[in-house]
Short mmCIF file of C-alpha atoms in Angstrom, two decimals:
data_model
loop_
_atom_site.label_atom_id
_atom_site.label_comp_id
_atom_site.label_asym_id
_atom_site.label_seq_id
_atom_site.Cartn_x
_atom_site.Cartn_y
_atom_site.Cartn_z
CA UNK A 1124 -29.29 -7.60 10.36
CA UNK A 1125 -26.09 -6.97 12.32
CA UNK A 1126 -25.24 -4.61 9.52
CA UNK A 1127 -28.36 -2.60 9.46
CA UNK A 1128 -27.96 -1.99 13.13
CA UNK A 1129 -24.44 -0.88 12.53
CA UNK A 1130 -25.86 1.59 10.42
CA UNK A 1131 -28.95 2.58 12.35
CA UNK A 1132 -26.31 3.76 14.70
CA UNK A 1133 -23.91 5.16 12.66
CA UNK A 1134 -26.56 7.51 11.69
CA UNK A 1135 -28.23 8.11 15.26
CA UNK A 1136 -24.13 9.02 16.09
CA UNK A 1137 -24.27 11.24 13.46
CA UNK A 1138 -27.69 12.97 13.52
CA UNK A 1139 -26.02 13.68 17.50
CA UNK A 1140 -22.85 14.84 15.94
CA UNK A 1141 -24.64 17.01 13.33
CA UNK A 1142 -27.42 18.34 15.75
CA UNK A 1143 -24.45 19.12 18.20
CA UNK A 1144 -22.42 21.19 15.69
CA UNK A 1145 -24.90 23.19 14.42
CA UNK A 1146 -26.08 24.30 18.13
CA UNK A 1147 -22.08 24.97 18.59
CA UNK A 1148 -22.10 27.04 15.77
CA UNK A 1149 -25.07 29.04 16.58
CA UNK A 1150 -24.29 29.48 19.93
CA UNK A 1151 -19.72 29.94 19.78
CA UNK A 1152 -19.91 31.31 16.90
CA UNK A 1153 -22.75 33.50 15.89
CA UNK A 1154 -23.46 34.00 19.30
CA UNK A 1155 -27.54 32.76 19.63
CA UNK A 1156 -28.72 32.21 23.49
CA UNK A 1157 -29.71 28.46 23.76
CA UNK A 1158 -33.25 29.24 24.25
CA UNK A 1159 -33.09 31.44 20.98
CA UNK A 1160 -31.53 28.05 19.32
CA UNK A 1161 -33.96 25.90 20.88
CA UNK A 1162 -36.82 27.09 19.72
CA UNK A 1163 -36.01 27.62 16.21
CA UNK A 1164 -34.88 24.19 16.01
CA UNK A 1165 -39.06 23.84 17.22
CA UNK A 1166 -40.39 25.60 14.01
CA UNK A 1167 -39.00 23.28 11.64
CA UNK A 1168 -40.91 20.37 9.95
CA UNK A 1169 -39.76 16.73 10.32
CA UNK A 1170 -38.51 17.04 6.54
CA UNK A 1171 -36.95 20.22 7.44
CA UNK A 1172 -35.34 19.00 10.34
CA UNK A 1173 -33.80 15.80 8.66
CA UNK A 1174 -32.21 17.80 5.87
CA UNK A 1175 -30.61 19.89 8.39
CA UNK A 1176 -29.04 16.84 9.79
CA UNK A 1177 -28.33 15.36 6.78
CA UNK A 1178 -26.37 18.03 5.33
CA UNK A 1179 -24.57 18.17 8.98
CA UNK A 1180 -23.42 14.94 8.74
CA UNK A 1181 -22.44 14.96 4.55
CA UNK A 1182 -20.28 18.33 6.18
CA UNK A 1183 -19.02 16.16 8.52
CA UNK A 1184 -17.60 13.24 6.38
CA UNK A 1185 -16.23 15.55 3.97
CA UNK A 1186 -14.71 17.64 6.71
CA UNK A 1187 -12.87 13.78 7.69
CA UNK A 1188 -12.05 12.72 4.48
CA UNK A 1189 -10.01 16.07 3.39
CA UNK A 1190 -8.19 16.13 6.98
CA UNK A 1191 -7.08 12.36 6.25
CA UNK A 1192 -5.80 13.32 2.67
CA UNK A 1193 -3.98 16.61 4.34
CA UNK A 1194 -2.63 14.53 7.14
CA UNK A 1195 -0.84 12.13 4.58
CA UNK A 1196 -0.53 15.05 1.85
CA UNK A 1197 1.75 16.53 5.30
CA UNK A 1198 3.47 13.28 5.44
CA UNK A 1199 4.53 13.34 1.75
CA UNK A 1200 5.37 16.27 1.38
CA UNK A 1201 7.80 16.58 4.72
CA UNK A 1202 9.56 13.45 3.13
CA UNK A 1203 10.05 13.86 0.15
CA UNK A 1204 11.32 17.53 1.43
CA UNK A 1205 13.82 16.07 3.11
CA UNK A 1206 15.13 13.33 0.56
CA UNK A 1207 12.52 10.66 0.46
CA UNK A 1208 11.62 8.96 -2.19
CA UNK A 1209 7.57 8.51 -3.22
CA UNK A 1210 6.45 4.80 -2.81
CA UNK A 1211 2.98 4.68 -2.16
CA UNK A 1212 -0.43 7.30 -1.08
CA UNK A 1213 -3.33 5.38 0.36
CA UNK A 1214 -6.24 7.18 1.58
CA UNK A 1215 -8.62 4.85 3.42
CA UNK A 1216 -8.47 1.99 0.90
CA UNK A 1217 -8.08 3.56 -2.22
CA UNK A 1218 -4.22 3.48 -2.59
CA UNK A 1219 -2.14 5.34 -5.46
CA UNK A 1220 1.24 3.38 -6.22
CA UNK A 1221 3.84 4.72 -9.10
CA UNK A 1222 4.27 1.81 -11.60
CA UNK A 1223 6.57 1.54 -14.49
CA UNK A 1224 6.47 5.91 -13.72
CA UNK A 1225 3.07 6.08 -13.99
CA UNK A 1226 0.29 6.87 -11.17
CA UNK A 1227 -1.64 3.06 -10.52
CA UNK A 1228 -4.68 2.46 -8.42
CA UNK A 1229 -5.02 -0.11 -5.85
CA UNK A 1230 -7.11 -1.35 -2.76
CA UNK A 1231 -5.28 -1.83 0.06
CA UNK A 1232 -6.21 -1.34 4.22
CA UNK A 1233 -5.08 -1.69 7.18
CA UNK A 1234 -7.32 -1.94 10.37
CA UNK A 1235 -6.51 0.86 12.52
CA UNK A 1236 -5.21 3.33 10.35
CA UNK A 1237 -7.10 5.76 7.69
CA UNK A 1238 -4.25 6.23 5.47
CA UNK A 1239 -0.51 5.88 5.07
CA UNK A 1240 1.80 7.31 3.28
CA UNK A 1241 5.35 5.44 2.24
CA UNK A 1242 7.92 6.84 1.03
CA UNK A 1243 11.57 5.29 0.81
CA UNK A 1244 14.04 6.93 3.01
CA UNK A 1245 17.27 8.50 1.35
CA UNK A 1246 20.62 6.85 0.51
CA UNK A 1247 23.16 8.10 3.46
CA UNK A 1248 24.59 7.05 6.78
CA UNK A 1249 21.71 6.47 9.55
CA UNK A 1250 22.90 10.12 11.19
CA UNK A 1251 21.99 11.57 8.71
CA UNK A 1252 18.81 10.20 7.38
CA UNK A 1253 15.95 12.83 8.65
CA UNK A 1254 13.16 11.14 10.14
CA UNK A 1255 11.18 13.85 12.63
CA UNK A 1256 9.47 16.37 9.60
CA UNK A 1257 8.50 12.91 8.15
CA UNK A 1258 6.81 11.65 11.26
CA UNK A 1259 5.21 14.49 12.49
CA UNK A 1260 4.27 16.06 8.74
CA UNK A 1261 0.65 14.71 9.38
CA UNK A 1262 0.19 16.48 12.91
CA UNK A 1263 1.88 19.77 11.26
CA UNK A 1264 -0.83 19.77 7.98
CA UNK A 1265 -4.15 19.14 10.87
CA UNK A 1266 -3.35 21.80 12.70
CA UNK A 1267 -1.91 24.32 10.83
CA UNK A 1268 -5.56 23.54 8.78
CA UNK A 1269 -7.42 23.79 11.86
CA UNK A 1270 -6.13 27.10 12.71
CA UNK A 1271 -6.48 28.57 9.03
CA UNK A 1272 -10.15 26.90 9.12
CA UNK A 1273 -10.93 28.67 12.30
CA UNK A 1274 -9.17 32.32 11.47
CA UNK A 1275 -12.31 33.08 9.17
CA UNK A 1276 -15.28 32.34 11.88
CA UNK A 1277 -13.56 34.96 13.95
CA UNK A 1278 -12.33 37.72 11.73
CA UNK A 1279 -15.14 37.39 8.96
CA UNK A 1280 -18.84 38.59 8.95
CA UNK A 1281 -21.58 37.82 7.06
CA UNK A 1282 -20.48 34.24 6.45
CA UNK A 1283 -23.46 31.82 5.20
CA UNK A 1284 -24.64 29.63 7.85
CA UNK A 1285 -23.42 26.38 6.47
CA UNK A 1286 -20.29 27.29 5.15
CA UNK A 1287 -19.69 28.60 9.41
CA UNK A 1288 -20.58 25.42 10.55
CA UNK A 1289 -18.20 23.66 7.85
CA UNK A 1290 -15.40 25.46 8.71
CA UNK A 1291 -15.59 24.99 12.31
CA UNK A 1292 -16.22 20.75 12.03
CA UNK A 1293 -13.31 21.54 10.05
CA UNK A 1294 -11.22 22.91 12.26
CA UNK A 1295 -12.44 20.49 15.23
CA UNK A 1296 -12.13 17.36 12.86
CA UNK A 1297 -8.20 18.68 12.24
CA UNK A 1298 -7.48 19.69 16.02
CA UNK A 1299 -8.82 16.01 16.77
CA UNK A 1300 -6.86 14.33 14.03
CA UNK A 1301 -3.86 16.30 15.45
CA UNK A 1302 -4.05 15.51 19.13
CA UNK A 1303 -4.56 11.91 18.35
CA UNK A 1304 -1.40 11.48 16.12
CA UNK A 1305 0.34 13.74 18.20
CA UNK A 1306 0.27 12.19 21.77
CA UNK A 1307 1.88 8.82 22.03
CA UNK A 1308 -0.72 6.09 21.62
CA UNK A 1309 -1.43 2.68 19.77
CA UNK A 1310 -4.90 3.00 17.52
CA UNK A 1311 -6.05 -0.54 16.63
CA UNK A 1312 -2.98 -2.20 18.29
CA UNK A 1313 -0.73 0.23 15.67
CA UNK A 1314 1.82 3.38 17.31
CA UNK A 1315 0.64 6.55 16.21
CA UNK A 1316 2.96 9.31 14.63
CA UNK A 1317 4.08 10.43 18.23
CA UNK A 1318 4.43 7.13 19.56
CA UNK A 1319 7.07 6.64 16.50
CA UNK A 1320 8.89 9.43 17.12
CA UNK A 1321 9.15 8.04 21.31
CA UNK A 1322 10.22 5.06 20.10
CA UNK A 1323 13.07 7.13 17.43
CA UNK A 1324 14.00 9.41 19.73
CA UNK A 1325 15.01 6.18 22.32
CA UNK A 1326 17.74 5.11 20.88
CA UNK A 1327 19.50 4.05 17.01
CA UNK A 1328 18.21 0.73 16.83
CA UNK A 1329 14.79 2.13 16.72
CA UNK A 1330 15.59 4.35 13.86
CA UNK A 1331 18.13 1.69 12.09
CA UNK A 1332 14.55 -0.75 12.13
CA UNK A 1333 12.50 2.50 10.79
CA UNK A 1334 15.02 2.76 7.94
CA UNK A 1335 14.95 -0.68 7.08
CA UNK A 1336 10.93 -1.22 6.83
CA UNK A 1337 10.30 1.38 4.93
CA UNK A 1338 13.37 0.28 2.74
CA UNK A 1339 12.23 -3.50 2.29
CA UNK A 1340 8.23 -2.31 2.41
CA UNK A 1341 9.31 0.12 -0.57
CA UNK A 1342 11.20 -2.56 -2.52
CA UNK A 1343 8.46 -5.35 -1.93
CA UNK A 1344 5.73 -3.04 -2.90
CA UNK A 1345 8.06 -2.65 -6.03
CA UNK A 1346 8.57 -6.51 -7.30
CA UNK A 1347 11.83 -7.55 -5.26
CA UNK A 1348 11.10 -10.83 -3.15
CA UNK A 1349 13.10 -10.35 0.55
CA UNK A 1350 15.41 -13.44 -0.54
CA UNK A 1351 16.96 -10.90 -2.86
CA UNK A 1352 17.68 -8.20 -0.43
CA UNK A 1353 20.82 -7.27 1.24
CA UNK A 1354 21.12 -10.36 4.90
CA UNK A 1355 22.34 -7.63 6.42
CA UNK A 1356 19.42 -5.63 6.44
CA UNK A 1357 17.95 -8.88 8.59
CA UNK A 1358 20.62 -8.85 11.34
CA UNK A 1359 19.12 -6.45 13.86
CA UNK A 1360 16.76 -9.54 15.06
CA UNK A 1361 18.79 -10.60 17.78
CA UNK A 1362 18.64 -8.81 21.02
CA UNK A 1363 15.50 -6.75 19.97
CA UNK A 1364 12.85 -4.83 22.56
CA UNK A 1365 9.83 -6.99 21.47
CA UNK A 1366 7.74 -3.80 23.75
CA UNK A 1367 9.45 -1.63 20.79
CA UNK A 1368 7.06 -2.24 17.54
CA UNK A 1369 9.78 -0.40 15.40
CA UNK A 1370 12.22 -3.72 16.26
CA UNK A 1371 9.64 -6.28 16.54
CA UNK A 1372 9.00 -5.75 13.12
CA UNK A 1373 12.61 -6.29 11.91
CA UNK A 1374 11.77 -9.94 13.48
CA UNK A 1375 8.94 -10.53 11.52
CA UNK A 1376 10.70 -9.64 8.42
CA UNK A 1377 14.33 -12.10 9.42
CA UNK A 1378 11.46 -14.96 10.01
CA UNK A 1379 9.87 -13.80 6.66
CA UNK A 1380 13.50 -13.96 4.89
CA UNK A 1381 14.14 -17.52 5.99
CA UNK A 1382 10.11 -18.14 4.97
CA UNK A 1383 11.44 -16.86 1.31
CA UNK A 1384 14.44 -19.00 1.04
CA UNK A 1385 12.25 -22.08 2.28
CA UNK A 1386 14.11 -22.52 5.14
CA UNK A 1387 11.53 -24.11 6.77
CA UNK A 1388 12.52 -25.28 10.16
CA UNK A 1389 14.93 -22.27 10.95
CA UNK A 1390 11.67 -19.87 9.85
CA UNK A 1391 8.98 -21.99 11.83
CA UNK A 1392 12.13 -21.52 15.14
CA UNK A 1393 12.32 -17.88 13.94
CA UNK A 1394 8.78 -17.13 14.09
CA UNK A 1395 8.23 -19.44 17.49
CA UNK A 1396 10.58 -16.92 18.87
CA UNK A 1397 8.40 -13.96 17.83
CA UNK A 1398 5.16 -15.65 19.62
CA UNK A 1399 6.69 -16.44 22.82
CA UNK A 1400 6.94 -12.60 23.08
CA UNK A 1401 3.18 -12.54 22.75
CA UNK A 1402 2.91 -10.85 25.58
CA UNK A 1403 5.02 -7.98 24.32
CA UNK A 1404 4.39 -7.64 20.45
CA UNK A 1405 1.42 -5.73 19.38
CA UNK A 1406 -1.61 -7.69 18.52
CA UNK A 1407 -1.66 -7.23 14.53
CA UNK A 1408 2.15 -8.66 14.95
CA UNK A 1409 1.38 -11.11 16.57
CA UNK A 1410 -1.40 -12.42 14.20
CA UNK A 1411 0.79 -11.90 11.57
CA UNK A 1412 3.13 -14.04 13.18
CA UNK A 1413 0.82 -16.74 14.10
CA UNK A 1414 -0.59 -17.08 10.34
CA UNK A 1415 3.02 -17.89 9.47
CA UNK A 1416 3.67 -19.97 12.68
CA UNK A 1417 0.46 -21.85 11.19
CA UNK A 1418 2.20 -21.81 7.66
CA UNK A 1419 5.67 -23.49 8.97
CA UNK A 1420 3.49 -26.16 11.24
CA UNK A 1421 1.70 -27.24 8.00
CA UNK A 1422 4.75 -27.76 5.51
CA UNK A 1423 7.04 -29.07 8.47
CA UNK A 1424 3.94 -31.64 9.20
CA UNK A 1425 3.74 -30.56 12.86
CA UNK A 1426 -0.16 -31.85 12.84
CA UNK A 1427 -0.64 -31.03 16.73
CA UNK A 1428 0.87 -27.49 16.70
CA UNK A 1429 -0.93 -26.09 13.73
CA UNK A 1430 -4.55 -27.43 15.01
CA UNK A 1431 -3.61 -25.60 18.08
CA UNK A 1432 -2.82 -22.62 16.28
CA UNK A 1433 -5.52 -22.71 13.73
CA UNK A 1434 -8.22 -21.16 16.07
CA UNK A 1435 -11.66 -19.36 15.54
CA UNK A 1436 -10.16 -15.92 15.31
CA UNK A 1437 -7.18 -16.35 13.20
CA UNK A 1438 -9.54 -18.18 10.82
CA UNK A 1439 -11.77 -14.72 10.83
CA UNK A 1440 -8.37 -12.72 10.70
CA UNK A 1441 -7.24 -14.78 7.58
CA UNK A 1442 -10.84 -14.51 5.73
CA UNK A 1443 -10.84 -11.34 6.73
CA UNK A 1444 -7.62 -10.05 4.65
CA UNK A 1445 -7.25 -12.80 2.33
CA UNK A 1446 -8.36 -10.83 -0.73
CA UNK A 1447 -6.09 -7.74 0.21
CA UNK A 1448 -2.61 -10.24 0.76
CA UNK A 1449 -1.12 -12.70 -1.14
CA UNK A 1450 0.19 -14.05 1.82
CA UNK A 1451 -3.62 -15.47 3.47
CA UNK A 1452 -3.96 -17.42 0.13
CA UNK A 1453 -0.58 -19.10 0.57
CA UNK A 1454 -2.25 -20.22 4.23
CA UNK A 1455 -5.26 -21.27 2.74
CA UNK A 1456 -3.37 -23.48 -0.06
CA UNK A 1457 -1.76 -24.91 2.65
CA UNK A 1458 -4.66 -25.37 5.15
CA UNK A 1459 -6.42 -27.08 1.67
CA UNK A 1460 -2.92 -29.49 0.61
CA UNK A 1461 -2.04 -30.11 4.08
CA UNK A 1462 -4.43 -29.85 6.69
CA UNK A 1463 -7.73 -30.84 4.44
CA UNK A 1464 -5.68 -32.94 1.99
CA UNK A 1465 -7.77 -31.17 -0.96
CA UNK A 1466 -5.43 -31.08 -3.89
CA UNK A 1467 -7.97 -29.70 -6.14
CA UNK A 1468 -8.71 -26.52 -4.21
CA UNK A 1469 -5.23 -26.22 -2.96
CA UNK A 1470 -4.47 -25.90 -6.65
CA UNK A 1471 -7.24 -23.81 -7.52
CA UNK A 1472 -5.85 -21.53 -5.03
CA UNK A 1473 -3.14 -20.98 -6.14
CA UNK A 1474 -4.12 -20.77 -9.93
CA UNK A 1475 -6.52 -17.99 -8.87
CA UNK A 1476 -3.86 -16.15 -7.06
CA UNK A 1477 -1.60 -16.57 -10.04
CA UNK A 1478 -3.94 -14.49 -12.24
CA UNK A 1479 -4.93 -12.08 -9.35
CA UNK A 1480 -1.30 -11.15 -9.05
CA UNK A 1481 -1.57 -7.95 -10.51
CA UNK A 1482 -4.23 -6.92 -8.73
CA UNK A 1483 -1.96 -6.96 -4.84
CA UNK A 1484 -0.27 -4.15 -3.77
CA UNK A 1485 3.13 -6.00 -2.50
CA UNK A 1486 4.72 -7.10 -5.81
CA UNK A 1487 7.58 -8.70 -4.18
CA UNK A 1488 4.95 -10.68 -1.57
CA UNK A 1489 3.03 -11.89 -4.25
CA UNK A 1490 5.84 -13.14 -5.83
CA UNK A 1491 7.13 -14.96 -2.83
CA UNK A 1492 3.36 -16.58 -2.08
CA UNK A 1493 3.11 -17.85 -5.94
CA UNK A 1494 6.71 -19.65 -5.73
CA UNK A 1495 6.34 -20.76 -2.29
CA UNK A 1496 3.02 -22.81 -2.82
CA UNK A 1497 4.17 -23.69 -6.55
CA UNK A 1498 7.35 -25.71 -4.11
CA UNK A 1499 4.69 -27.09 -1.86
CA UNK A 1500 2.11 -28.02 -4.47
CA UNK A 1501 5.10 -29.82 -6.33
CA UNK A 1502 6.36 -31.28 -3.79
CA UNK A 1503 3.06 -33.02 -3.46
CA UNK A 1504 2.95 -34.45 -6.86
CA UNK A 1505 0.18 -31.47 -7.65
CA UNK A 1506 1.92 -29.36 -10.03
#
C-alpha cells in the first residue's frame, strides 16, 4: 500500500510539474495571455487532457535522465582530459565497469547520488595532479546544455509545440542540476561537486585524501584487497578534520586495512575512534562505520557492545544494501555464527556470496568479505 501511495504521488507531482511546464511554455515562450491558456486547457477531453500530461511528464524524465548521463559524461571527459584514468560510469544504478578491457555491466547505487563517475587520478607528485576540471566537469556539461537547449526557443520560429516545451524542461532540468552541484551542499548526507572543491581548495590534506580514494576505490573495484596496497597510503588517519568528509574517509579505509589483515582489536579501536566523531562524520560514514564497529564486537565477542550497536535502523541499513555489498553479507554471517549461533545459515551465507562474487562491483571487497568469514567460519569448526 505504502508503495502505491508513493506512486499516486509521484504522479500527482508530476501531472503539477507537467501541467506547469506546458503553461510556462505557452505563456514565456510562445507568448499566450493566461486567460488564452486557460481556456484552451477547458476544451480538451479528460483523455485529451491526460495524454497531455502524460507526454509532459515522459518529456520530463527523459529531459533528467540525459542531464544525469551529460553531468557524468562532463565528469569523464574533464578527467580523463587531464590524465585520468577510466574506472567506472554509473548512471543511476546501471553501472559500466572495464573488465579484462572490455565494457561490463553492473548494478550498483548509492543513496543520494544519481550517478558517479570514477576515474583513477594520474601518476605524479600531488602539485601536480589536476583535480578542479574533474570536479566541476558535471556543472560545466548542465549548463553549457542548458544554454544550447535554450538558444533555439529564442532565435527559432515555427518550432512544434512539444519539441518547445522539451527543450525548455531541458534547459531548466540542466540549470537545476547545475546550481545544485555547483553551490556547496551535502545531498543525502554526501558533498556535492562544489562542496569537494571547498573542501580541495582548503588545504593539501584534503586533496592528498581525494587522491588516495579514488586510487584505492579504483584498485578495489579492480580485484586488489586493501591488505595489498601501499601502508602508506593509510597514514593520513591521524590528526584528521572528521567535519572534512574528504579525510574522514581516509579513516574509514586505515580501520578497513587493519579489518583486512584481521587485526581485530586494533580495527574494532580504529573504527571506535571513527564513531566517537559521530557528531562530525557524515551520516552514510558513520553507518558504514557502525556496521563494522558491529563486525569487530561480534568476532572480538564483545556481546554487550554489539547488541547495543545492532539497532532497528542499522538492521534496515544492512538489508537495505546487502545485495549491492559484499561487505553486509560478511555482517550477516557474523550476526548468524556469532550473535544467533546458526552455523548452517552462517555458512550458507557465505557459500551464496562465494558464487555471487562476480556479480559485486568491488572486486577487491568481495575478496576481502569471502576470506574474512572463510577465517571466522573456520575458526568455528564450520569450514
Amino acid at each position: 500500500m505504502k508503495k502505491i501511495l508513493n506512486l499516486a504521488g509521484s504522479f500527482i507531482v508530476g501531472a503539477c510539474i507537467g501541467a506547469g511546464g506546458m503553461i510556462g511554455v505557452r505563456t514565456l515562450v510562445i507568448g499566450d495571455s493566461l486567460d488564452s491558456v486557460c481556456s484552451r486547457f477547458s476544451e480538451f477531453g479528460a483523455l485529451q487532457m491526460a495524454g497531455v500530461f502524460l507526454a509532459a511528464i515522459l518529456l520530463l524524465l527523459l529531459s533528467i535522465f540525459l542531464q544525469v548521463i551529460l553531468h557524468e559524461g562532463g565528469h569523464l571527459v574533464c578527467g580523463l582530459a587531464t590524465g585520468y584514468r577510466f574506472v567506472s560510469f554509473r548512471i543511476f544504478s546501471l553501472t559500466f565497469i572495464r573488465k579484462d578491457g572490455k565494457l561490463c555491466i553492473r548494478r550498483f547505487s548509492i543513496a543520494g547520488t544519481g550517478g558517479q563517475c570514477l576515474l583513477a587520478p594520474p601518476e605524479k607528485p600531488l602539485a601536480y595532479i589536476p583535480t578542479a576540471l574533474y570536479n566541476l566537469g558535471g556543472v560545466l556539461a548542465n549548463l553549457s546544455a542548458a544554454i544550447l537547449a535554450f538558444l533555439p526557443l529564442l532565435a527559432a520560429d515555427g518550432l512544434p509545440y512539444l519539441l518547445k516545451f522539451f527543450l525548455l524542461t531541458f534547459s531548466l532540468t540542466g540549470l537545476f542540476l547545475a546550481l545544485m552541484n555547483g553551490i556547496p551542499m551535502k545531498i543525502g548526507g554526501i558533498g556535492n561537486d562544489a562542496d569537494n572543491m571547498r573542501l580541495l581548495l582548503k588545504d593539501s590534506k584534503s586533496k592528498q585524501a581525494l587522491v588516495t580514494q579514488l586510487r584505492v576505490n579504483a584498485l578495489v573495484q579492480e580485484g586488489m584487497r586493501p591488505k595489498d596496497m601501499p601502508a602508506e597510503w593509510f597514514g593520513q588517519a591521524e590528526g584528521i578534520d572528521y567535519k572534512n568528509a574528504l579525510q574522514a574517509t581516509i579513516a574509514l579505509m586505515h580501520a578497513s586495512r587493519l579489518l583486512d589483515l584481521e587485526e581485530w582489536e586494533a580495527a574494532h579501536h580504529a573504527f571506535g575512534r571513527v564513531m566517537d566523531h559521530r557528531h562530525e562524520v557524515i551520516g552514510l560514514l558513520i553507518k558504514e562505520t557502525a556496521c563494522e564497529l558491529l563486525f569487530t564486537a561480534l568476532v572480538t565477542n564483545k556481546t554487550a557492545q554489539a547488541e547495543e550497536l545492532y539497532t532497528d535502523e542499522l538492521n534496515a541499513y544492512i538489508r537495505q544494501y546487502k545485495d549491492v555489498t559484499s561487505s553486509k553479507q560478511r555482517l550477516l554471517c557474523a550476526l548468524a555464527l556469532c550473535r544467533d549461533k546458526d552455523a548452517a545459515k552462517a555458512k550458507e551465507i557465505y557459500d551464496t556470496t562465494c558464487r555471487r562474487k562476480d556479480k559485486y562491483l568491488m572486486q577487491g571487497e568481495v575478496r576481502s568479505d569471502i576470506a574474512l568469514m572463510k577465517s571466522i567460519l573456520t575458526a568455528a569448526n564450520v569450514l
